[in-house]
Coordinates of C-alpha atoms and ligand atoms in Angstrom, one line a residue:
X1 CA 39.9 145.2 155.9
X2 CA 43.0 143.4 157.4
X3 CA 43.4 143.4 160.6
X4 CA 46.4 146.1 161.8
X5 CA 49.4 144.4 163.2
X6 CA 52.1 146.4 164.9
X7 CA 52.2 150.1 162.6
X8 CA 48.6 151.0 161.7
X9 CA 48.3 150.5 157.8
X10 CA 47.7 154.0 155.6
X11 CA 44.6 153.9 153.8
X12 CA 44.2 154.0 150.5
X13 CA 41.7 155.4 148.3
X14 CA 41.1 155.5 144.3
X15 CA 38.3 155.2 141.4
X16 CA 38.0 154.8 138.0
X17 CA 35.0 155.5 135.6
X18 CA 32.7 153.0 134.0
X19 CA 33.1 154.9 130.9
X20 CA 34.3 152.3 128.6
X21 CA 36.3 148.9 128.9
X22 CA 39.6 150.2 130.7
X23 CA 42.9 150.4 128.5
X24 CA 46.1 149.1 129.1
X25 CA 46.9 153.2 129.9
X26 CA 44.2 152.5 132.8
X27 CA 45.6 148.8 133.5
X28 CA 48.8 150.1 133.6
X29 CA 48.9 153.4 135.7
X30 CA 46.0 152.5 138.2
X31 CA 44.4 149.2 138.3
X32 CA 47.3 147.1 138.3
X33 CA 49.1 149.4 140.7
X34 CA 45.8 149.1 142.6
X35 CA 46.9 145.2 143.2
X36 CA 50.3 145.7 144.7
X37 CA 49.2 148.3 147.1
X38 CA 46.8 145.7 148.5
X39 CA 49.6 143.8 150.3
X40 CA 50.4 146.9 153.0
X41 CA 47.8 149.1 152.9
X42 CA 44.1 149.0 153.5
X43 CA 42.4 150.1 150.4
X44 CA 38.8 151.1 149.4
X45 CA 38.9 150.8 145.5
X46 CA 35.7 152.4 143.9
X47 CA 33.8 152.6 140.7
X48 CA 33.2 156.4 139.7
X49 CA 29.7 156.3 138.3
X50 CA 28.8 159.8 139.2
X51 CA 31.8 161.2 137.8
X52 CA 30.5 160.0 134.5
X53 CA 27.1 161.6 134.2
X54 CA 29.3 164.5 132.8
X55 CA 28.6 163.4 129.6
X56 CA 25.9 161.9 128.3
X57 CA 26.0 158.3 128.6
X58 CA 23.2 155.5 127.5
X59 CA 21.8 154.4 131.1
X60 CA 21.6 150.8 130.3
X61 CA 25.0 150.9 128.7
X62 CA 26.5 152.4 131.8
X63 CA 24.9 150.4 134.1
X64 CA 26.6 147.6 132.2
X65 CA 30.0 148.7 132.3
X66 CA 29.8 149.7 135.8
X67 CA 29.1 145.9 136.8
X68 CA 32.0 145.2 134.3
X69 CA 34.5 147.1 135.6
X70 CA 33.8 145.8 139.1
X71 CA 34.5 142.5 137.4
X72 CA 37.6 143.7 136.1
X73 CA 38.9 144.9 139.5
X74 CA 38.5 141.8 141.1
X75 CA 39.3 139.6 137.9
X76 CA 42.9 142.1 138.3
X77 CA 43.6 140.2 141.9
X78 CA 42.0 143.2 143.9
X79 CA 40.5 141.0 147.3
X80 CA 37.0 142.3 148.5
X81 CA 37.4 140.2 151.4
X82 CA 40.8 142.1 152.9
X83 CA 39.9 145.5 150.8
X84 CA 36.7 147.5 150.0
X85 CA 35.3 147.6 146.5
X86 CA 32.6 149.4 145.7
X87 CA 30.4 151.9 143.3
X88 CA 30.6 155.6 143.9
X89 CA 26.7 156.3 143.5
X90 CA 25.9 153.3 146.3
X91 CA 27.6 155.4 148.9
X92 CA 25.2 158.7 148.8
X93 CA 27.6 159.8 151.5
X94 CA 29.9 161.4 148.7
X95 CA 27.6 163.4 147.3
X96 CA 26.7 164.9 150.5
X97 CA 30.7 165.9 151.8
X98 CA 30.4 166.9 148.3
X99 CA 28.2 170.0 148.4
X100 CA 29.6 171.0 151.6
X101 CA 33.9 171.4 150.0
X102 CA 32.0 173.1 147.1
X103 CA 32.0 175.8 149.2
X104 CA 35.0 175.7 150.0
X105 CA 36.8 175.7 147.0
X106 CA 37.0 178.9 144.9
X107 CA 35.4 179.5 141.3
X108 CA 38.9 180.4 140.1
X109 CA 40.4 177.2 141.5
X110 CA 38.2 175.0 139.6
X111 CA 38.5 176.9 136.1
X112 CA 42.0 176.5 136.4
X113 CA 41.7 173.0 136.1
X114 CA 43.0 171.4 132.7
X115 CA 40.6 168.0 132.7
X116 CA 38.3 171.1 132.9
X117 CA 39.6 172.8 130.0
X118 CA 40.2 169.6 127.8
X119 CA 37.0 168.5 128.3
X120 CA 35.0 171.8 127.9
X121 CA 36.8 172.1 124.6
X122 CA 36.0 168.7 123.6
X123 CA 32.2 168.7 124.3
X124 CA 31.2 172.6 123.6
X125 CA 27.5 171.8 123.4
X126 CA 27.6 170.5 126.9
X127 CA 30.0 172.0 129.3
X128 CA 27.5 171.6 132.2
X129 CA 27.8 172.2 136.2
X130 CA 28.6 168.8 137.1
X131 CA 32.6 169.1 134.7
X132 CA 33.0 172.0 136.3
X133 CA 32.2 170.6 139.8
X134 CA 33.9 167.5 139.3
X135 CA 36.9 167.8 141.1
X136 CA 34.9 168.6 144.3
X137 CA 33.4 165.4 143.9
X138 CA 36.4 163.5 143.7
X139 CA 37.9 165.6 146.8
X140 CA 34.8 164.2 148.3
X141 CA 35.6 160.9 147.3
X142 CA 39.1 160.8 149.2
X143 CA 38.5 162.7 151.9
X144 CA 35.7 161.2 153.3
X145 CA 37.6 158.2 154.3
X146 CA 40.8 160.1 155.1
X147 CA 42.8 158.6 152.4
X148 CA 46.4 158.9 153.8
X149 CA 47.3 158.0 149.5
X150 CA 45.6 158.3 146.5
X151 CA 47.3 156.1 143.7
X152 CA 46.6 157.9 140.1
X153 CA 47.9 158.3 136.7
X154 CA 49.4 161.7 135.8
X155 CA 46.1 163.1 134.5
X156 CA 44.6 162.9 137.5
X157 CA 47.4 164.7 140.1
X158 CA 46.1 168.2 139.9
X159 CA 42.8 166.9 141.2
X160 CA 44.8 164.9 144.6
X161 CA 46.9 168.5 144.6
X162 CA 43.0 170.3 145.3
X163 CA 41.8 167.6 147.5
X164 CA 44.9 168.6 149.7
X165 CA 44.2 171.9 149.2
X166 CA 40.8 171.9 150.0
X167 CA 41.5 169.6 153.1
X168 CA 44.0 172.3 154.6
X169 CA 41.5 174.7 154.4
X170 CA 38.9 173.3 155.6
X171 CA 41.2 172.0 158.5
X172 CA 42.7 175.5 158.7
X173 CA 38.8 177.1 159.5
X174 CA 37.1 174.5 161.7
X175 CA 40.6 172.8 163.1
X176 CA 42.1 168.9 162.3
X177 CA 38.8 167.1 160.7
X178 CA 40.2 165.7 157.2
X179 CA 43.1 163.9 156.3
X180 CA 45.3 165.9 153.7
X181 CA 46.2 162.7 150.9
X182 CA 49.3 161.9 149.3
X183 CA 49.5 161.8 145.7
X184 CA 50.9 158.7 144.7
X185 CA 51.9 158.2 141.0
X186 CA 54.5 155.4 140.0
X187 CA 57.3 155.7 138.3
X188 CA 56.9 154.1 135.8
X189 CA 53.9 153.7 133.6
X190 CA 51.8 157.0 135.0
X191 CA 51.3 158.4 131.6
X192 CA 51.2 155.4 128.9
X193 CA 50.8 157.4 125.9
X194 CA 48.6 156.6 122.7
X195 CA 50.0 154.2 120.0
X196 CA 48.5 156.5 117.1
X197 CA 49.8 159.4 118.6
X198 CA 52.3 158.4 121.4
X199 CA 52.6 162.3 122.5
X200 CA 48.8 161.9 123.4
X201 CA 47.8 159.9 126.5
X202 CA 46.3 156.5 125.7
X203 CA 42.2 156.7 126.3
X204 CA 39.3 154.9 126.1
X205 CA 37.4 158.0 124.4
X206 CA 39.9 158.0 121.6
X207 CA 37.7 158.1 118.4
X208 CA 40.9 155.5 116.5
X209 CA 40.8 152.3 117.8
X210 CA 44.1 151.2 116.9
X211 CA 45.4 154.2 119.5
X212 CA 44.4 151.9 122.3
X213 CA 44.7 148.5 123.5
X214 CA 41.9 147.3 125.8
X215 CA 42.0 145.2 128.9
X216 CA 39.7 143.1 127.0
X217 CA 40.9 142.7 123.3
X218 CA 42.2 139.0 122.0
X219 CA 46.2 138.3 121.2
X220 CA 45.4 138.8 117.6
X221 CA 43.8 142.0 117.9
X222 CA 47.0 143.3 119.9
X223 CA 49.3 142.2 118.0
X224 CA 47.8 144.0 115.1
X225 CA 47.5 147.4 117.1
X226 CA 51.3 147.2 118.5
X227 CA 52.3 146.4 114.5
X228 CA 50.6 149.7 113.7
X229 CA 52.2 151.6 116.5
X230 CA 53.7 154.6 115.4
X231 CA 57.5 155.0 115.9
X232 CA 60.0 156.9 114.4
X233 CA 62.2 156.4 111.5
X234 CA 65.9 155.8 113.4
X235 CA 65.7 152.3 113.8
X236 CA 66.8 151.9 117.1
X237 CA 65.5 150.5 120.4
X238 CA 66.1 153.5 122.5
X239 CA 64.4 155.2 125.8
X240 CA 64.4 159.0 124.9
X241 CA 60.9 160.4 125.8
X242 CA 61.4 163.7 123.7
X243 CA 62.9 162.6 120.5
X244 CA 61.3 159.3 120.1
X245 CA 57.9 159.0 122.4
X246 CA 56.6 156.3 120.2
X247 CA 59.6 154.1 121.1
X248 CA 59.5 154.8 124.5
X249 CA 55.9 154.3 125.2
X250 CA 56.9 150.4 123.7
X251 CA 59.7 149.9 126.0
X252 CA 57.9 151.3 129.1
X253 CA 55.3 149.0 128.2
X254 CA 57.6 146.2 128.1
X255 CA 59.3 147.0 130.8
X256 CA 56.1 147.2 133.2
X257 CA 55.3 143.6 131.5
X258 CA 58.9 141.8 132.0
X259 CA 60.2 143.5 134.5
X260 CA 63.7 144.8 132.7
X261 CA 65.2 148.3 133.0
X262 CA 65.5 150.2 129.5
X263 CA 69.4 149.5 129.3
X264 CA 68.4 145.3 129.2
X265 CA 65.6 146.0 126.7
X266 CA 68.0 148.3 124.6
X267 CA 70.6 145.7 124.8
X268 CA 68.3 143.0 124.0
X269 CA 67.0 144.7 120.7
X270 CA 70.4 146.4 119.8
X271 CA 70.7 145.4 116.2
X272 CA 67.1 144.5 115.7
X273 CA 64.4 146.0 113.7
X274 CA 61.4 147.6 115.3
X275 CA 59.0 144.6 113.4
X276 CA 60.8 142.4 115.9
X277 CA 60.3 144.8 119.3
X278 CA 56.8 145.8 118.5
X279 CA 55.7 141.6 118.4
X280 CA 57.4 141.1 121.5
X281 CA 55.8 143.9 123.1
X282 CA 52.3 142.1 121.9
X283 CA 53.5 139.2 123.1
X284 CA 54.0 139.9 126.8
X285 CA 51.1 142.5 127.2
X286 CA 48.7 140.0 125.3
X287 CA 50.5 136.8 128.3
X288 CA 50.6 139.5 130.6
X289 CA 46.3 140.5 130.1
X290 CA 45.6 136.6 129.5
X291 CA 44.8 135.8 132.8
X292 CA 43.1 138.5 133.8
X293 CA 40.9 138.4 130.6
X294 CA 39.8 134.8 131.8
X295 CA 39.0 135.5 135.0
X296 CA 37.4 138.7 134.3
X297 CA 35.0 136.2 132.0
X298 CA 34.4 134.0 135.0
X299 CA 33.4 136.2 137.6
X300 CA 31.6 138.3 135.0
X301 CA 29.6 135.5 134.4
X302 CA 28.3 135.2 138.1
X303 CA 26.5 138.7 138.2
X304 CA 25.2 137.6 141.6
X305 CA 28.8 137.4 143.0
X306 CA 30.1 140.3 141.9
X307 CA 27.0 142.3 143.0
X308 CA 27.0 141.0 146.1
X309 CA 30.5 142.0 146.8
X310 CA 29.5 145.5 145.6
X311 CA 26.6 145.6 148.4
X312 CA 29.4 144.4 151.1
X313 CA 31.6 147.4 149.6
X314 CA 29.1 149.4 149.8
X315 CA 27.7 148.7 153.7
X316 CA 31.5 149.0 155.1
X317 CA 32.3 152.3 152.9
X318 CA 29.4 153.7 154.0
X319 CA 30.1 153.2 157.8
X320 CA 33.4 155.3 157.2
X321 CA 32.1 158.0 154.9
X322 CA 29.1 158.1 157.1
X323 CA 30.8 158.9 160.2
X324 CA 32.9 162.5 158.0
X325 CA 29.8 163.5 156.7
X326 CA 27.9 163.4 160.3
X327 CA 31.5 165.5 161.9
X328 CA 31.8 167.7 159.0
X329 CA 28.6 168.9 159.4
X330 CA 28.9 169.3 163.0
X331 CA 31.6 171.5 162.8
X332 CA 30.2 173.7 159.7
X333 CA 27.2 174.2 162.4
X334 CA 24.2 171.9 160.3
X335 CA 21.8 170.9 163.0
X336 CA 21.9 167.6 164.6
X337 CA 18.8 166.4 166.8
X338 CA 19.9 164.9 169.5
X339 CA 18.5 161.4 169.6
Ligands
TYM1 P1 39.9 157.6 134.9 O1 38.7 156.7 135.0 O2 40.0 158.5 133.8 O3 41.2 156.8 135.0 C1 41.4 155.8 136.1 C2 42.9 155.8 136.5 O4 43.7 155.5 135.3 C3 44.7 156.4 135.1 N1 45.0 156.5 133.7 C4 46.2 156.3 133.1 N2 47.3 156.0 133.6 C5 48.4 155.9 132.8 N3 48.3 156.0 131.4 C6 47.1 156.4 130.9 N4 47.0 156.5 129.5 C7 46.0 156.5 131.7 N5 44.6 156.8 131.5 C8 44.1 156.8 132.7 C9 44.1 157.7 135.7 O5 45.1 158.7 136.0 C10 43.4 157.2 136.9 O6 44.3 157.1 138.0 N6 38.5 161.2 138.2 C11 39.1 159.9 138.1 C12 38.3 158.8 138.8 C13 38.1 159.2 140.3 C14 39.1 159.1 141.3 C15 38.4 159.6 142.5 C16 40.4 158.8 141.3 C17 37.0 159.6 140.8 N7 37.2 159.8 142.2 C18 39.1 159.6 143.7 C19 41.1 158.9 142.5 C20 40.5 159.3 143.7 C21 39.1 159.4 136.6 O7 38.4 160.0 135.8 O8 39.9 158.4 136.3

């Protein structure tokens, strides 16, 4: 990580699954927020494998995206060299700290979850101990490194909120041990909502295709899914969440790609149909993903490099996480042999 010059630099923490190729939803609200951060903070960016095993994956095919989405991070402008990137499961640090906040966070606490009760309700044949015991995981995850922020998406803010509550707890029993996080979501583009269904969020595991845009797909293939987006039937370029989402999800989009407040997109589409917005909206998310999508081709193609930068990640996470699991356990009273 950089080197600290006068103010010590907050930490920053956050993960994404392997579970597909990232949206622009992901892009968007994490990853690309990911890469700004990177400029005054010292950030340890990671790969949630483990969260994953919550559903049934195909191994080979998740030990395939998990190399690809460390491609994507660092394809995305995210510096191994300065930051830390690495894969959740390389760090077995986590799943220790892990077992240890289980027990400190309450049964009731983690039903009340709603990732908990979407996903339960969405898999019924499999609502197994890991979903449940997810969020302890990800506590895990940010506290072991004392993550002063945790940039996320909206979906994932009730999780940060039981990370700090678990934190204060424990720190409340055994005295200061764990940093309590920050949420951080942006203000624009937390929630970037589904283009078949723009009150739903935008996801990977959306069984319609043309809901989503991935980091990955081709100009063509974007311009066609913004052409189908749903909108309304008023005609007009206009930012109003509640009466039209559909519109709104297309200017926030645009707006995160050009950099213009709503009042300069609605002035610059007064008049004009929603045929003309919605290709313009391709246009800059398609220029906006192009470079990214060729050099998420180049590094993917040297396996070795991004692999290796996964082992560096790996080694220097480890030496934090390492050193919260071996105090942690101290103070809960786990035997230490004395060397
Ligand atoms: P995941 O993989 O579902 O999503 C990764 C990040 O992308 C954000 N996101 C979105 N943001 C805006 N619009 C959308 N449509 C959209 N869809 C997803 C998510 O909020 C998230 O920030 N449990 C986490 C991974 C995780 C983690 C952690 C995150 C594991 N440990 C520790 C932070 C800290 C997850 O499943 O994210």
């Amino acid at each position: 990580m950089a080197e600290q010059t006068s103010a010590p630099r907050k930490r920053i923490l956050s993960g994404i699954q392997p579970t597909g190729t990232p949206t622009l939803g992901n892009y968007v609200g994490a990853v690309r927020n990911w890469a700004a951060l990177q400029a005054d903070h010292d950030c340890l960016y990671m790969v949630a494998d483990l969260h994953t095993l919550t559903v049934r994956n195909e191994p080979a095919v998740l030990r395939r995206r998990t190399r690809e989405m460390a491609a994507l991070l660092l394809a995305a402008g995210i510096d191994p060299k300065e930051h830390v990137v690495f894969v959740q499961s390389h760090v077995p640090a986590h799943t220790q700290l892990s077992w240890v906040l289980g027990c400190y966070t309450q049964f009731g606490e983690l039903s009340r979850m709603t990732q908990f009760k979407d996903k339960s309700a969405k898999h019924p044949d499999n609502i197994n101990g890991g979903l449940f015991t997810y969020p302890v995981l990800m506590a895990a995850d940010i506290l072991i490194y004392n993550a002063d922020l945790v940039p996320v998406g909206q979906d994932q803010t009730q999780h940060v909120e039981l990370a700090r509550d678990i934190a204060g707890r424990f720190n409340s029993i055994y005295g200061p041990t764990l940093t309590v996080p920050e949420g951080y979501t942006l203000a624009l583009g937390a929630k970037i909502q589904s283009l078949a269904e723009p009150t739903k969020k935008m996801s990977k595991s959306d069984p319609n295709a043309n809901s989503f845009v991935l980091m990955t797909d081709d100009k063509d293939t974007i311009v066609r899914k913004f052409k189908r987006a749903v909108t309304d039937s008023d005609g007009q370029v206009r930012f109003d969440k509640e009466a039209k989402p559909g519109v709104s999800n297309l200017m926030t989009i645009y707006s995160v790609f050009t950099g213009k407040d709503m009042a300069a997109i609605e002035a610059e589409f007064a008049g004009r149909g929603y045929g003309d917005f919605k290709l313009a909206v391709a246009e800059v998310t398609a220029d906006g993903l192009a470079p990214i999508q060729a050099e998420y081709a180049r590094i993917l193609a040297d396996k070795r490099y991004v692999d290796g930068v996964l082992a560096d990640g790996a080694a220097r996470a480890a030496r934090i996480a390492d050193r919260t699991v071996r105090k942690v356990y101290r103070k809960v009273g786990l035997l230490q042999l004395e060397a």
